[in-house]
């Protein structure tokens, strides 16, 4: 009896395994950031196009901020741009642009073309700070609370849904992006 | 003739140039260090192109991370320190040899369980067959 059922049982188990695999296939390449829940990496970097103005990571503390890693070579950043602009216009929180591995002129041309939604733009020319943040794709956004703890990381473009469901609730605001 | 020699010379230089490009990072002091570097970069996964290790990947990030590893080695950091540096930023996923801990337990145990299960199945199959053969043999001889 059990000998006859065994192939069927194995078949069903295999089916469940494959179905589960398909289900997670979309997010399989999304790495959970080990930085969530930790203090953001310290950095000391100039503003974009103003090499003599240095911003320290500690200067940014005191209110929740969204650090948005972007670059002019990043195609998805263009897709994301209107969403960032909308969030900036809502005034929900400060958005700090972190331009990385990019040429100053290219970045500035990009801003002229698409608009600048950022409170300030910090330049990480070498990409060393982006490594400290574990950035491996672009764009990536980090929600940092007033004490400097990373509370959420968005891999890839921010969407209105992500802002609605992940960002705003974490800073105690709701619905300002609702349509 | 003169021209031919020039062309050959140029070709030789071209070959050397290609080698020089392929030969990043800059030289190591000892062969042991080079070995360590090779081991480290093959054991660490590139987060951008996730089915490649750092040594094989041409992604700009992999290039930077190789440089980072080289610098850390030159600064006298141990393999563990370098791996910790990577894991702190990109998570356990970057290790091709994941550590034995709560969430990786299944990963480490399942192959052993499957192997043991297979051994049990083989054992019983062989024993049953032997018994059957023995029984047939008995019937045949009696």
Tab-separated table of C-alpha atoms in Angstrom:
chain	number	residue	atom	x	y	z
A	1	UNK	CA	0.000	0.000	0.000
A	2	UNK	CA	2.606	2.520	1.132
A	3	UNK	CA	4.783	1.426	-1.778
A	4	UNK	CA	2.061	2.481	-4.214
A	5	UNK	CA	1.398	5.781	-2.499
A	6	UNK	CA	5.055	6.710	-2.220
A	7	UNK	CA	5.490	8.019	-5.792
A	8	UNK	CA	2.344	10.127	-5.403
A	9	UNK	CA	3.545	11.539	-2.081
A	10	UNK	CA	6.943	12.349	-3.580
A	11	UNK	CA	5.251	13.956	-6.585
A	12	UNK	CA	3.064	16.167	-4.378
A	13	UNK	CA	6.007	17.190	-2.186
A	14	UNK	CA	8.063	18.022	-5.262
A	15	UNK	CA	5.145	20.061	-6.619
A	16	UNK	CA	4.928	22.052	-3.386
A	17	UNK	CA	8.690	22.654	-3.442
A	18	UNK	CA	8.646	23.891	-7.045
A	19	UNK	CA	5.582	26.086	-6.447
A	20	UNK	CA	7.320	27.667	-3.453
A	21	UNK	CA	10.406	28.205	-5.594
A	22	UNK	CA	8.381	29.977	-8.264
A	23	UNK	CA	6.700	32.120	-5.653
A	24	UNK	CA	9.954	33.469	-4.242
A	25	UNK	CA	11.725	33.603	-7.618
A	26	UNK	CA	10.926	37.301	-8.028
A	27	UNK	CA	12.579	38.361	-4.786
A	28	UNK	CA	15.317	35.778	-4.753
A	29	UNK	CA	17.960	38.231	-5.878
A	30	UNK	CA	16.936	40.873	-3.322
A	31	UNK	CA	19.415	40.639	-0.506
A	32	UNK	CA	18.110	41.563	2.922
A	33	UNK	CA	20.373	44.362	4.103
A	34	UNK	CA	22.296	43.546	7.257
A	35	UNK	CA	22.339	47.291	7.919
A	36	UNK	CA	18.653	47.619	8.767
A	37	UNK	CA	18.379	48.171	12.507
A	38	UNK	CA	21.944	49.414	12.741
A	39	UNK	CA	23.548	52.828	12.888
A	40	UNK	CA	24.178	54.250	9.432
A	41	UNK	CA	27.822	54.093	8.364
A	42	UNK	CA	29.757	57.254	9.210
A	43	UNK	CA	30.934	59.348	6.300
A	44	UNK	CA	32.444	62.704	5.554
A	45	UNK	CA	31.789	63.801	1.994
A	46	UNK	CA	31.504	67.002	-0.044
A	47	UNK	CA	28.351	68.409	-1.562
A	48	UNK	CA	27.923	67.810	-5.263
A	49	UNK	CA	29.832	70.525	-7.120
A	50	UNK	CA	31.022	72.177	-3.892
A	51	UNK	CA	34.127	70.289	-2.948
A	52	UNK	CA	34.974	72.577	-0.046
A	53	UNK	CA	31.663	72.015	1.748
A	54	UNK	CA	31.999	68.792	3.729
A	55	UNK	CA	28.997	67.042	5.242
A	56	UNK	CA	29.470	64.597	8.109
A	57	UNK	CA	26.922	61.858	8.647
A	58	UNK	CA	26.354	63.203	12.188
A	59	UNK	CA	25.229	66.545	10.719
A	60	UNK	CA	22.184	64.801	9.291
A	61	UNK	CA	20.814	63.538	12.609
A	62	UNK	CA	17.877	65.083	14.445
A	63	UNK	CA	15.038	64.220	12.080
A	64	UNK	CA	14.131	61.292	9.891
A	65	UNK	CA	15.745	61.428	6.465
A	66	UNK	CA	15.668	59.410	3.303
A	67	UNK	CA	19.066	58.858	1.730
A	68	UNK	CA	18.633	58.159	-1.960
A	69	UNK	CA	21.636	56.712	-3.814
A	70	UNK	CA	21.500	57.763	-7.443
A	71	UNK	CA	23.718	58.408	-10.430
A	72	UNK	CA	23.332	59.833	-13.893
A	73	UNK	CA	24.247	56.463	-15.437
A	74	UNK	CA	21.415	54.771	-13.575
A	75	UNK	CA	18.442	54.222	-15.855
A	76	UNK	CA	16.042	53.132	-13.113
A	77	UNK	CA	16.789	56.396	-11.292
A	78	UNK	CA	14.983	58.216	-14.110
A	79	UNK	CA	11.972	55.991	-13.631
A	80	UNK	CA	12.086	56.664	-9.906
A	81	UNK	CA	12.595	60.394	-10.225
A	82	UNK	CA	8.932	61.529	-10.399
A	83	UNK	CA	8.164	59.491	-7.267
A	84	UNK	CA	11.028	61.164	-5.403
A	85	UNK	CA	9.802	64.541	-6.580
A	86	UNK	CA	6.297	63.801	-5.362
A	87	UNK	CA	7.591	62.683	-1.974
A	88	UNK	CA	9.738	65.800	-1.711
A	89	UNK	CA	6.779	68.006	-2.624
A	90	UNK	CA	4.639	66.349	0.079
A	91	UNK	CA	7.164	67.585	2.653
A	92	UNK	CA	6.924	64.339	4.593
A	93	UNK	CA	10.650	64.176	5.190
A	94	UNK	CA	13.998	65.453	4.016
A	95	UNK	CA	15.429	63.603	1.050
A	96	UNK	CA	19.192	63.548	0.835
A	97	UNK	CA	20.568	62.654	-2.567
A	98	UNK	CA	23.724	60.596	-2.543
A	99	UNK	CA	25.327	60.815	-5.937
A	100	UNK	CA	27.864	58.015	-6.292
A	101	UNK	CA	30.413	56.872	-8.871
A	102	UNK	CA	29.388	59.742	-11.077
A	103	UNK	CA	31.035	62.684	-12.804
A	104	UNK	CA	30.037	66.050	-11.385
A	105	UNK	CA	29.108	67.519	-14.782
A	106	UNK	CA	27.018	64.480	-15.707
A	107	UNK	CA	25.174	64.605	-12.402
A	108	UNK	CA	24.504	68.339	-12.734
A	109	UNK	CA	23.271	67.925	-16.299
A	110	UNK	CA	20.939	65.175	-15.109
A	111	UNK	CA	19.516	67.476	-12.428
A	112	UNK	CA	19.003	70.278	-14.946
A	113	UNK	CA	17.146	67.905	-17.221
A	114	UNK	CA	14.922	66.174	-14.678
A	115	UNK	CA	14.813	68.613	-11.756
A	116	UNK	CA	16.316	68.512	-8.297
A	117	UNK	CA	14.036	67.197	-5.549
A	118	UNK	CA	16.796	66.848	-2.958
A	119	UNK	CA	17.329	68.884	0.188
A	120	UNK	CA	21.011	68.437	-0.430
A	121	UNK	CA	23.163	66.242	-2.616
A	122	UNK	CA	26.251	64.592	-1.230
A	123	UNK	CA	28.883	63.350	-3.631
A	124	UNK	CA	30.584	60.002	-3.209
A	125	UNK	CA	32.863	60.099	-6.211
A	126	UNK	CA	34.924	57.030	-5.325
A	127	UNK	CA	31.932	54.937	-4.271
A	128	UNK	CA	33.628	54.087	-0.967
A	129	UNK	CA	30.642	55.244	1.106
A	130	UNK	CA	28.246	53.336	-1.137
A	131	UNK	CA	30.256	50.222	-0.290
A	132	UNK	CA	29.877	50.989	3.414
A	133	UNK	CA	26.118	51.200	2.867
A	134	UNK	CA	26.215	47.876	1.029
A	135	UNK	CA	24.802	49.442	-2.113
A	136	UNK	CA	25.050	47.019	-5.007
A	137	UNK	CA	22.327	48.292	-7.286
A	138	UNK	CA	20.948	51.691	-8.114
A	139	UNK	CA	18.819	53.308	-6.999
A	140	UNK	CA	18.777	52.310	-3.359
A	141	UNK	CA	17.147	54.318	-0.585
A	142	UNK	CA	17.741	54.194	3.146
A	143	UNK	CA	15.252	55.506	5.666
A	144	UNK	CA	17.241	56.771	8.645
A	145	UNK	CA	15.535	57.837	11.871
A	146	UNK	CA	16.415	60.930	13.914
A	147	UNK	CA	19.009	58.995	15.913
A	148	UNK	CA	20.795	57.751	12.801
A	149	UNK	CA	19.469	54.194	12.794
A	150	UNK	CA	18.628	52.692	9.414
A	151	UNK	CA	15.036	51.546	9.754
A	152	UNK	CA	14.266	50.534	6.178
A	153	UNK	CA	16.030	49.972	2.904
A	154	UNK	CA	14.407	50.114	-0.508
A	155	UNK	CA	16.256	48.155	-3.147
A	156	UNK	CA	15.575	49.556	-6.587
A	157	UNK	CA	13.140	52.303	-7.449
A	158	UNK	CA	10.851	53.735	-4.794
A	159	UNK	CA	7.212	53.296	-5.676
A	160	UNK	CA	4.158	55.136	-4.325
A	161	UNK	CA	3.171	51.822	-2.710
A	162	UNK	CA	6.525	51.452	-0.965
A	163	UNK	CA	6.293	55.028	0.316
A	164	UNK	CA	2.730	54.454	1.476
A	165	UNK	CA	3.333	51.108	3.134
A	166	UNK	CA	6.964	51.170	4.243
A	167	UNK	CA	8.270	54.715	4.529
A	168	UNK	CA	5.457	56.892	5.874
A	169	UNK	CA	4.250	54.504	8.627
A	170	UNK	CA	7.818	54.306	9.922
A	171	UNK	CA	8.032	58.052	10.434
A	172	UNK	CA	4.539	58.298	11.930
A	173	UNK	CA	2.931	59.903	8.876
A	174	UNK	CA	0.177	58.536	6.776
A	175	UNK	CA	-1.589	58.952	3.521
A	176	UNK	CA	0.158	62.018	2.139
A	177	UNK	CA	0.943	60.051	-1.011
A	178	UNK	CA	-2.575	58.598	-1.314
A	179	UNK	CA	-4.231	59.054	-4.650
B	1	UNK	CA	61.830	43.895	-43.476
B	2	UNK	CA	62.193	46.840	-41.180
B	3	UNK	CA	58.432	47.222	-41.261
B	4	UNK	CA	57.825	43.613	-40.411
B	5	UNK	CA	60.035	43.858	-37.365
B	6	UNK	CA	58.167	46.940	-36.286
B	7	UNK	CA	54.865	45.168	-36.605
B	8	UNK	CA	56.094	42.201	-34.606
B	9	UNK	CA	57.461	44.489	-31.946
B	10	UNK	CA	54.138	46.286	-31.782
B	11	UNK	CA	52.319	42.974	-31.440
B	12	UNK	CA	54.577	41.919	-28.590
B	13	UNK	CA	53.942	45.193	-26.828
B	14	UNK	CA	50.227	44.782	-27.380
B	15	UNK	CA	50.308	41.357	-25.767
B	16	UNK	CA	52.216	42.746	-22.804
B	17	UNK	CA	49.700	45.533	-22.478
B	18	UNK	CA	46.795	43.074	-22.385
B	19	UNK	CA	48.566	41.134	-19.674
B	20	UNK	CA	49.163	44.236	-17.658
B	21	UNK	CA	45.450	45.039	-17.699
B	22	UNK	CA	44.477	41.506	-16.735
B	23	UNK	CA	47.004	41.608	-13.941
B	24	UNK	CA	45.200	43.812	-11.484
B	25	UNK	CA	45.726	44.082	-8.587
B	26	UNK	CA	49.367	45.120	-8.350
B	27	UNK	CA	51.954	42.612	-7.298
B	28	UNK	CA	51.985	40.821	-3.969
B	29	UNK	CA	55.085	40.494	-1.829
B	30	UNK	CA	54.795	36.741	-1.428
B	31	UNK	CA	53.128	33.872	-3.320
B	32	UNK	CA	51.245	33.042	-0.090
B	33	UNK	CA	49.607	36.448	-0.163
B	34	UNK	CA	48.595	35.991	-3.771
B	35	UNK	CA	47.128	32.614	-2.868
B	36	UNK	CA	45.161	34.188	-0.014
B	37	UNK	CA	43.876	36.881	-2.330
B	38	UNK	CA	42.798	34.291	-4.883
B	39	UNK	CA	41.034	32.227	-2.260
B	40	UNK	CA	39.237	35.220	-0.803
B	41	UNK	CA	38.003	36.572	-4.107
B	42	UNK	CA	36.785	33.172	-5.288
B	43	UNK	CA	34.994	32.521	-2.002
B	44	UNK	CA	33.112	35.802	-1.995
B	45	UNK	CA	30.092	36.337	-4.160
B	46	UNK	CA	29.603	39.424	-6.265
B	47	UNK	CA	26.365	41.062	-5.121
B	48	UNK	CA	25.677	42.613	-8.534
B	49	UNK	CA	25.943	39.534	-10.721
B	50	UNK	CA	24.956	37.012	-8.157
B	51	UNK	CA	26.117	33.839	-9.798
B	52	UNK	CA	29.684	35.012	-10.080
B	53	UNK	CA	32.377	35.360	-7.486
B	54	UNK	CA	34.409	38.505	-7.026
B	55	UNK	CA	37.397	37.092	-8.873
B	56	UNK	CA	35.460	36.384	-12.070
B	57	UNK	CA	33.150	39.377	-12.147
B	58	UNK	CA	33.743	42.384	-14.357
B	59	UNK	CA	31.154	44.527	-12.579
B	60	UNK	CA	32.576	47.881	-11.439
B	61	UNK	CA	31.561	47.064	-7.882
B	62	UNK	CA	33.490	43.784	-8.000
B	63	UNK	CA	36.514	45.700	-9.235
B	64	UNK	CA	36.266	48.100	-6.305
B	65	UNK	CA	35.729	45.290	-3.835
B	66	UNK	CA	38.767	43.429	-5.132
B	67	UNK	CA	40.777	46.612	-4.611
B	68	UNK	CA	39.264	46.902	-1.126
B	69	UNK	CA	40.259	43.336	-0.292
B	70	UNK	CA	43.748	43.956	-1.612
B	71	UNK	CA	44.077	47.106	0.496
B	72	UNK	CA	42.819	45.330	3.593
B	73	UNK	CA	45.309	42.524	3.062
B	74	UNK	CA	48.130	45.022	2.650
B	75	UNK	CA	46.971	46.630	5.901
B	76	UNK	CA	47.457	43.277	7.597
B	77	UNK	CA	43.839	42.292	8.106
B	78	UNK	CA	43.001	38.633	8.535
B	79	UNK	CA	40.714	36.626	6.241
B	80	UNK	CA	38.052	36.636	8.945
B	81	UNK	CA	38.228	40.405	9.255
B	82	UNK	CA	37.856	40.803	5.506
B	83	UNK	CA	34.896	38.417	5.373
B	84	UNK	CA	33.274	40.213	8.286
B	85	UNK	CA	33.710	43.467	6.385
B	86	UNK	CA	31.840	41.983	3.439
B	87	UNK	CA	29.103	40.316	5.498
B	88	UNK	CA	28.460	43.523	7.454
B	89	UNK	CA	27.654	45.240	4.178
B	90	UNK	CA	26.079	42.640	1.932
B	91	UNK	CA	24.922	39.925	4.344
B	92	UNK	CA	25.750	36.226	4.682
B	93	UNK	CA	24.706	35.769	1.069
B	94	UNK	CA	28.117	36.934	-0.164
B	95	UNK	CA	29.810	33.950	1.432
B	96	UNK	CA	29.878	30.926	-0.838
B	97	UNK	CA	30.497	28.947	2.334
B	98	UNK	CA	27.683	30.056	4.618
B	99	UNK	CA	28.312	29.983	8.377
B	100	UNK	CA	26.598	27.332	10.501
B	101	UNK	CA	23.892	29.219	12.379
B	102	UNK	CA	20.161	29.203	13.083
B	103	UNK	CA	18.865	30.238	9.673
B	104	UNK	CA	21.360	28.137	7.714
B	105	UNK	CA	20.859	24.976	9.774
B	106	UNK	CA	18.581	23.392	7.146
B	107	UNK	CA	21.178	24.089	4.480
B	108	UNK	CA	23.838	22.205	6.379
B	109	UNK	CA	21.709	19.354	7.718
B	110	UNK	CA	19.506	18.411	4.751
B	111	UNK	CA	22.300	16.919	2.587
B	112	UNK	CA	23.375	14.705	5.500
B	113	UNK	CA	19.779	13.661	6.157
B	114	UNK	CA	19.246	12.835	2.482
B	115	UNK	CA	22.461	10.841	2.361
B	116	UNK	CA	21.541	8.902	5.504
B	117	UNK	CA	18.005	8.340	4.141
B	118	UNK	CA	19.456	7.027	0.897
B	119	UNK	CA	21.772	4.690	2.814
B	120	UNK	CA	18.802	3.322	4.791
B	121	UNK	CA	16.803	2.720	1.596
B	122	UNK	CA	19.744	0.969	-0.060
B	123	UNK	CA	20.323	-1.151	3.044
B	124	UNK	CA	16.713	-2.392	3.177
B	125	UNK	CA	16.472	-2.907	-0.588
B	126	UNK	CA	19.614	-4.998	-0.645
B	127	UNK	CA	18.545	-6.991	2.428
B	128	UNK	CA	15.097	-7.714	0.993
B	129	UNK	CA	16.552	-8.796	-2.300
B	130	UNK	CA	19.041	-11.069	-0.582
B	131	UNK	CA	16.246	-12.625	1.462
B	132	UNK	CA	14.133	-13.172	-1.637
B	133	UNK	CA	17.080	-14.686	-3.479
B	134	UNK	CA	17.833	-16.924	-0.512
B	135	UNK	CA	14.178	-17.998	-0.364
B	136	UNK	CA	14.123	-18.751	-4.117
B	137	UNK	CA	17.344	-20.648	-3.777
B	138	UNK	CA	15.848	-22.720	-0.971
B	139	UNK	CA	12.697	-23.442	-3.004
B	140	UNK	CA	14.793	-24.406	-5.980
B	141	UNK	CA	17.037	-26.757	-4.057
B	142	UNK	CA	14.304	-28.460	-2.041
